[in-house]
Amino acid sequence: MEGIGVCKMVKTVRPIFRKLFKTVNDPVLILNTSCQIESINDFAAQLLNIDPASRQELQLDELSKARWNDFVSKIQNELGGFCNLNVKIGENRYKEIRLIGYFHKEKNLVFARIALMTEKRSLLNQKSNLDIYSMFNDISHGIILSDKNGYILDANDMALEYFQCGKNHLINKQHEMIFEKLEDYEYSKLQYFANLLNTGRASVHVSGMNKHGEEIFLKLDSKFNYKMNMIVTTMTDETEIMLLKQQVEQQETLDSIGQMAASIAHEIRNPLTSLKGFLELIKINSSGDNLNYLNVMDSELQRMDEILNEILYLSKPKQVHYEEISVFQIVQDVVELMIPFALQNNIMLKIDSYNYYHLNIKGNHTRLKQMLINLVKNAIEVMVEGGTITIKLETNNDEIDVLVIDEGPGLTDREIDQLFTPFYTTKPTGTGLGLPLVKKVIEEHHGSINIESSVGVGTTFKISLPICDKKVICTEKEKLIDVWIKKESLDRLPVV
């Protein structure tokens, strides 16, 4: 009903009410179902700090509005009743009153008397209400209050931040609206409402997006408060817990790999070495198709050896030697090494450096080189129709950024979330170990990796590593090295 909770002062002109009010010593008033005052005597007007001639509005807080609605519904079917209301009587001042009254069906009006309270209790209640409401908004958890019929009465500031909306978007809406911007498993949602209905309490885990576009995980706990006659729902941010849980699960997977690695190395590597040796002997006396078949076998054995090396690298911590190295030199080495593979797939490689100097980092040349090879190799494999792969160097405060930009099919947000999970792959022939290896190398060097991708456009892997030192070795305004690799122009390979 429009206008509920706002009581407008209307000076009555009905003689019967005017005469009645003069003879009553108690504070009494008459209201319509929208809580608008039709008549009020002087005692009640003074108690509520109202000037009858000013047509001042009488305001209720959010909780009192809900109580008024319940009160009206109740007395329409019963002989009478009462309700407690918090009435605003001044700036930041509220008075708690109790209305005792009955409903006149013919006139559709509520005839009520105000039950008096001592001044001391009234002052204490005012301060208590303000303190409680201030605390309500300062709590670090989201809180939602709903009435027994499932309509939202109020929400604190943290809950509004989770929902990214104003209070008017939630108030008087159904309790189930809290799931509007949150994702859950349908079974969990149905079970939540079933538990709330049957036991008076329920909980559910949901996820959503914050204002920065980052995924957050929330736990909703709801309990019916019989004293307050309402549902209290708390929202707890479990994002950090979920991220830690994912890291633990990944670490457990890596630990399992570690336990298997020693056995794999013993059971596979030795016979693998023997097979490769005998294969080389057979190739000496082979030709034609037989030699081609043997070359395929040799290639597959080499692939098995690479997979084994990746598993061992992920599972076994090793002492690594760190020294001052040039990131630009690593990029050059990787481009030269990947030229043949790029040619076979009609790929153009481009090194793009907008720095006036080379930047050094503290790291291990071999591991960083292997990490970058993996990224470039992945980019080549996903670009089935050819195109350009750009490796760009940028600086950001005390870090150097290495960007590997491809023109492949791109990745969805869900695929990006899973990329560094061991054995997860988006390629039909992938092992799912290359990117976990990339992440481990970057973490060993105290760096970070971020991924940006657009489906149908391409993907950018951005690696940030802390700078060790800056040495100016180029004085040109800009140094741009392009390596264009094409099948038909092998003789144009650049000298870098």
Tab-separated table of C-alpha atoms in Angstrom, residues 122-401:
chain	number	residue	atom	x	y	z
A	122	SER	CA	11.486	6.277	26.259
A	123	LEU	CA	14.867	8.018	26.335
A	124	LEU	CA	16.694	4.725	26.809
A	125	ASN	CA	14.803	3.177	23.898
A	126	GLN	CA	15.640	6.114	21.636
A	127	LYS	CA	19.342	5.806	22.365
A	128	SER	CA	19.213	2.024	22.121
A	129	ASN	CA	17.476	2.125	18.748
A	130	LEU	CA	19.999	4.569	17.323
A	131	ASP	CA	22.949	2.620	18.725
A	132	ILE	CA	21.592	-0.672	17.434
A	133	TYR	CA	20.919	0.750	13.971
A	134	SER	CA	24.407	2.261	13.841
A	135	MET	CA	25.896	-1.099	14.843
A	136	PHE	CA	23.618	-2.811	12.300
A	137	ASN	CA	25.265	-0.853	9.491
A	138	ASP	CA	28.815	-1.136	10.851
A	139	ILE	CA	28.856	-4.947	11.021
A	140	SER	CA	31.305	-6.474	8.513
A	141	HIS	CA	28.782	-9.183	7.547
A	142	GLY	CA	25.764	-8.581	5.366
A	143	ILE	CA	22.446	-8.723	7.281
A	144	ILE	CA	18.925	-8.928	5.854
A	145	LEU	CA	15.741	-8.738	7.934
A	146	SER	CA	12.544	-10.274	6.556
A	147	ASP	CA	9.087	-10.606	8.102
A	148	LYS	CA	7.380	-13.939	8.767
A	149	ASN	CA	5.678	-13.759	5.358
A	150	GLY	CA	9.010	-13.547	3.569
A	151	TYR	CA	9.080	-9.820	2.715
A	152	ILE	CA	12.368	-7.968	3.191
A	153	LEU	CA	12.158	-5.266	5.880
A	154	ASP	CA	15.708	-3.944	5.967
A	155	ALA	CA	19.306	-4.626	4.897
A	156	ASN	CA	22.557	-3.213	6.215
A	157	ASP	CA	25.226	-1.447	4.164
A	158	MET	CA	27.377	-4.544	3.635
A	159	ALA	CA	24.424	-6.535	2.236
A	160	LEU	CA	23.658	-3.677	-0.164
A	161	GLU	CA	27.295	-3.719	-1.285
A	162	TYR	CA	27.079	-7.432	-2.044
A	163	PHE	CA	23.906	-6.872	-4.085
A	164	GLN	CA	25.237	-3.648	-5.658
A	165	CYS	CA	21.895	-1.895	-5.273
A	166	GLY	CA	20.076	0.665	-3.150
A	167	LYS	CA	17.867	-0.192	-0.196
A	168	ASN	CA	14.700	0.696	-2.115
A	169	HIS	CA	15.485	-2.133	-4.539
A	170	LEU	CA	15.175	-4.702	-1.725
A	171	ILE	CA	12.652	-3.366	0.797
A	172	ASN	CA	9.194	-4.988	0.605
A	173	LYS	CA	10.458	-7.523	-1.977
A	174	GLN	CA	10.192	-11.293	-1.513
A	175	HIS	CA	12.977	-12.958	0.474
A	176	GLU	CA	13.873	-15.166	-2.496
A	177	MET	CA	14.992	-12.037	-4.366
A	178	ILE	CA	18.348	-12.346	-2.583
A	179	PHE	CA	19.168	-15.088	-5.115
A	180	GLU	CA	18.498	-12.785	-8.078
A	181	LYS	CA	22.157	-11.842	-8.574
A	182	LEU	CA	23.671	-14.918	-6.927
A	183	GLU	CA	24.301	-18.340	-8.406
A	184	ASP	CA	23.690	-21.588	-6.603
A	185	TYR	CA	22.849	-25.153	-7.341
A	186	GLU	CA	19.091	-25.449	-7.760
A	187	TYR	CA	18.956	-28.294	-5.262
A	188	SER	CA	20.715	-26.174	-2.639
A	189	LYS	CA	18.246	-23.337	-3.141
A	190	LEU	CA	15.215	-25.606	-2.821
A	191	GLN	CA	16.729	-27.341	0.200
A	192	TYR	CA	17.418	-23.940	1.782
A	193	PHE	CA	13.759	-22.882	1.617
A	194	ALA	CA	12.569	-26.319	2.737
A	195	ASN	CA	14.805	-26.195	5.827
A	196	LEU	CA	13.768	-22.629	6.613
A	197	LEU	CA	10.093	-23.578	6.431
A	198	ASN	CA	10.401	-26.816	8.415
A	199	THR	CA	13.056	-26.018	11.023
A	200	GLY	CA	13.220	-22.219	11.129
A	201	ARG	CA	16.866	-22.103	10.050
A	202	ALA	CA	18.815	-22.809	6.864
A	203	SER	CA	22.109	-22.103	5.102
A	204	VAL	CA	23.307	-22.129	1.501
A	205	HIS	CA	26.556	-21.381	-0.349
A	206	VAL	CA	26.316	-19.042	-3.350
A	207	SER	CA	28.601	-17.109	-5.679
A	208	GLY	CA	28.347	-13.804	-7.501
A	209	MET	CA	30.371	-10.889	-8.872
A	210	ASN	CA	31.556	-7.837	-6.937
A	211	LYS	CA	31.664	-4.282	-8.293
A	212	HIS	CA	35.151	-4.941	-9.688
A	213	GLY	CA	33.927	-7.877	-11.771
A	214	GLU	CA	35.637	-10.431	-9.535
A	215	GLU	CA	33.937	-13.619	-8.401
A	216	ILE	CA	32.992	-13.774	-4.726
A	217	PHE	CA	31.696	-16.662	-2.628
A	218	LEU	CA	29.114	-16.093	0.100
A	219	LYS	CA	27.485	-18.212	2.776
A	220	LEU	CA	23.900	-17.303	3.686
A	221	ASP	CA	22.640	-18.309	7.147
A	222	SER	CA	18.970	-17.648	7.921
A	223	LYS	CA	17.183	-18.126	11.244
A	224	PHE	CA	13.645	-17.295	12.313
A	225	ASN	CA	13.710	-15.129	15.446
A	226	TYR	CA	10.496	-15.962	17.309
A	227	LYS	CA	10.855	-13.049	19.736
A	228	MET	CA	11.164	-10.492	16.926
A	229	ASN	CA	8.847	-12.478	14.673
A	230	MET	CA	11.178	-12.138	11.698
A	231	ILE	CA	13.831	-13.929	9.618
A	232	VAL	CA	17.426	-12.800	10.209
A	233	THR	CA	19.819	-13.649	7.349
A	234	THR	CA	23.579	-13.134	7.643
A	235	MET	CA	25.872	-13.068	4.609
A	236	THR	CA	29.488	-14.152	5.194
A	237	ASP	CA	32.201	-13.579	2.600
A	238	GLU	CA	34.011	-16.892	2.084
A	239	THR	CA	36.026	-15.841	-0.982
A	240	GLU	CA	39.414	-16.149	0.718
A	241	ILE	CA	38.446	-19.504	2.215
A	242	MET	CA	37.358	-20.816	-1.191
A	243	LEU	CA	40.555	-19.593	-2.860
A	244	LEU	CA	42.646	-21.231	-0.148
A	245	LYS	CA	40.622	-24.415	-0.562
A	246	GLN	CA	41.290	-24.396	-4.309
A	247	GLN	CA	45.004	-23.877	-3.657
A	248	VAL	CA	45.023	-26.761	-1.163
A	249	GLU	CA	43.263	-29.004	-3.672
A	250	GLN	CA	45.804	-28.075	-6.355
A	251	GLN	CA	48.642	-28.710	-3.930
A	252	GLU	CA	47.168	-32.085	-2.998
A	253	THR	CA	47.055	-32.942	-6.692
A	254	LEU	CA	50.697	-31.918	-7.051
A	255	ASP	CA	51.614	-33.943	-3.972
A	256	SER	CA	49.950	-36.975	-5.529
A	257	ILE	CA	51.967	-36.378	-8.680
A	258	GLY	CA	55.104	-36.213	-6.551
A	259	GLN	CA	54.380	-39.571	-4.965
A	260	MET	CA	53.915	-41.107	-8.405
A	261	ALA	CA	56.873	-39.382	-10.060
A	262	ALA	CA	59.644	-41.481	-8.532
A	263	SER	CA	57.898	-44.688	-9.515
A	264	ILE	CA	57.203	-43.385	-13.029
A	265	ALA	CA	60.839	-42.361	-13.479
A	266	HIS	CA	62.046	-45.815	-12.459
A	267	GLU	CA	59.451	-47.839	-14.368
A	268	ILE	CA	59.296	-45.815	-17.586
A	269	ARG	CA	62.458	-43.792	-18.085
A	270	ASN	CA	64.880	-46.708	-18.161
A	271	PRO	CA	62.984	-48.759	-20.777
A	272	LEU	CA	62.291	-45.516	-22.660
A	273	THR	CA	66.016	-44.864	-22.977
A	274	SER	CA	66.527	-48.411	-24.267
A	275	LEU	CA	63.755	-48.012	-26.840
A	276	LYS	CA	65.223	-44.769	-28.151
A	277	GLY	CA	68.670	-46.371	-28.440
A	278	PHE	CA	67.438	-49.373	-30.405
A	279	LEU	CA	65.277	-47.108	-32.556
A	280	GLU	CA	68.325	-45.097	-33.629
A	281	LEU	CA	70.097	-48.340	-34.601
A	282	ILE	CA	67.146	-49.519	-36.691
A	283	LYS	CA	66.905	-46.124	-38.462
A	284	ILE	CA	70.470	-46.532	-39.764
A	285	ASN	CA	69.444	-49.418	-42.030
A	286	SER	CA	65.970	-48.122	-42.916
A	287	SER	CA	64.662	-46.011	-45.759
A	288	GLY	CA	61.461	-44.902	-47.457
A	289	ASP	CA	58.205	-45.447	-45.600
A	290	ASN	CA	59.872	-47.509	-42.916
A	291	LEU	CA	62.125	-44.584	-42.021
A	292	ASN	CA	59.116	-42.268	-41.882
A	293	TYR	CA	57.347	-44.634	-39.513
A	294	LEU	CA	60.421	-44.830	-37.321
A	295	ASN	CA	60.648	-41.044	-37.242
A	296	VAL	CA	57.049	-40.905	-36.022
A	297	MET	CA	57.908	-43.430	-33.303
A	298	ASP	CA	60.948	-41.341	-32.351
A	299	SER	CA	58.775	-38.218	-32.132
A	300	GLU	CA	56.247	-39.931	-29.861
A	301	LEU	CA	58.993	-41.299	-27.601
A	302	GLN	CA	60.360	-37.767	-27.358
A	303	ARG	CA	56.898	-36.531	-26.397
A	304	MET	CA	56.701	-39.178	-23.659
A	305	ASP	CA	60.081	-38.002	-22.359
A	306	GLU	CA	58.864	-34.372	-22.285
A	307	ILE	CA	55.722	-35.319	-20.316
A	308	LEU	CA	57.857	-37.229	-17.846
A	309	ASN	CA	60.145	-34.218	-17.418
A	310	GLU	CA	57.152	-31.940	-16.767
A	311	ILE	CA	55.777	-34.285	-14.108
A	312	LEU	CA	59.164	-34.500	-12.408
A	313	TYR	CA	59.575	-30.722	-12.543
A	314	LEU	CA	56.180	-30.105	-10.951
A	315	SER	CA	56.632	-32.703	-8.253
A	316	LYS	CA	60.234	-32.346	-7.112
A	317	PRO	CA	61.531	-29.142	-5.516
A	318	LYS	CA	65.048	-28.440	-6.733
A	319	GLN	CA	67.813	-26.083	-5.728
A	320	VAL	CA	67.820	-23.400	-8.399
A	321	HIS	CA	70.716	-21.084	-9.184
A	322	TYR	CA	69.632	-17.460	-9.651
A	323	GLU	CA	71.664	-14.801	-11.384
A	324	GLU	CA	71.166	-11.427	-13.027
A	325	ILE	CA	69.753	-12.031	-16.500
A	326	SER	CA	68.191	-10.051	-19.347
A	327	VAL	CA	64.525	-10.721	-20.036
A	328	PHE	CA	64.977	-9.392	-23.572
A	329	GLN	CA	67.696	-11.973	-24.211
A	330	ILE	CA	65.380	-14.773	-23.051
A	331	VAL	CA	62.683	-13.557	-25.451
A	332	GLN	CA	65.171	-13.524	-28.330
A	333	ASP	CA	66.346	-17.047	-27.525
A	334	VAL	CA	62.789	-18.378	-27.422
A	335	VAL	CA	61.829	-16.738	-30.729
A	336	GLU	CA	64.853	-18.218	-32.492
A	337	LEU	CA	64.078	-21.644	-31.051
A	338	MET	CA	60.372	-21.554	-31.997
A	339	ILE	CA	60.883	-20.371	-35.602
A	340	PRO	CA	60.681	-23.879	-37.184
A	341	PHE	CA	57.522	-24.801	-35.275
A	342	ALA	CA	55.936	-21.460	-36.214
A	343	LEU	CA	56.781	-22.011	-39.889
A	344	GLN	CA	55.049	-25.364	-39.938
A	345	ASN	CA	51.839	-23.733	-38.720
A	346	ASN	CA	51.977	-20.576	-40.905
A	347	ILE	CA	52.494	-18.387	-37.847
A	348	MET	CA	54.198	-14.986	-37.758
A	349	LEU	CA	56.171	-14.077	-34.628
A	350	LYS	CA	56.603	-10.478	-33.560
A	351	ILE	CA	58.828	-9.128	-30.790
A	352	ASP	CA	57.675	-5.684	-29.762
A	353	SER	CA	59.761	-3.693	-27.283
A	354	TYR	CA	58.925	-0.093	-26.415
A	355	ASN	CA	61.661	0.293	-23.796
A	356	TYR	CA	64.784	2.417	-24.266
A	357	TYR	CA	66.789	0.017	-22.121
A	358	HIS	CA	67.045	-3.644	-21.300
A	359	LEU	CA	65.848	-4.605	-17.848
A	360	ASN	CA	67.514	-7.276	-15.753
A	361	ILE	CA	65.884	-9.580	-13.233
A	362	LYS	CA	67.198	-12.073	-10.701
A	363	GLY	CA	66.297	-15.487	-12.034
A	364	ASN	CA	67.169	-18.777	-13.666
A	365	HIS	CA	67.650	-18.477	-17.419
A	366	THR	CA	66.811	-22.121	-18.193
A	367	ARG	CA	63.559	-22.191	-16.255
A	368	LEU	CA	62.320	-18.837	-17.562
A	369	LYS	CA	63.151	-19.916	-21.094
A	370	GLN	CA	61.186	-23.155	-20.664
A	371	MET	CA	58.262	-21.195	-19.229
A	372	LEU	CA	58.139	-18.840	-22.216
A	373	ILE	CA	58.530	-21.738	-24.677
A	374	ASN	CA	55.448	-23.344	-23.163
A	375	LEU	CA	53.388	-20.161	-23.617
A	376	VAL	CA	54.494	-19.640	-27.226
A	377	LYS	CA	53.984	-23.327	-28.025
A	378	ASN	CA	50.453	-23.204	-26.606
A	379	ALA	CA	49.685	-20.092	-28.652
A	380	ILE	CA	50.905	-21.748	-31.862
A	381	GLU	CA	48.879	-24.901	-31.216
A	382	VAL	CA	45.578	-23.052	-30.716
A	383	MET	CA	46.013	-20.880	-33.850
A	384	VAL	CA	44.971	-23.574	-36.323
A	385	GLU	CA	44.344	-21.036	-39.089
A	386	GLY	CA	47.664	-19.249	-38.672
A	387	GLY	CA	48.129	-15.612	-37.717
A	388	THR	CA	50.447	-13.490	-35.581
A	389	ILE	CA	51.870	-14.048	-32.107
A	390	THR	CA	53.270	-10.926	-30.463
A	391	ILE	CA	55.686	-10.933	-27.524
A	392	LYS	CA	55.703	-7.473	-25.975
A	393	LEU	CA	57.841	-6.037	-23.189
A	394	GLU	CA	56.534	-3.260	-20.951
A	395	THR	CA	57.497	-1.697	-17.630
A	396	ASN	CA	55.214	-1.093	-14.682
A	397	ASN	CA	56.816	0.604	-11.666
A	398	ASP	CA	59.385	-1.901	-10.377
A	399	GLU	CA	58.249	-4.762	-12.585
A	400	ILE	CA	58.782	-5.812	-16.162
A	401	ASP	CA	55.792	-7.247	-17.998
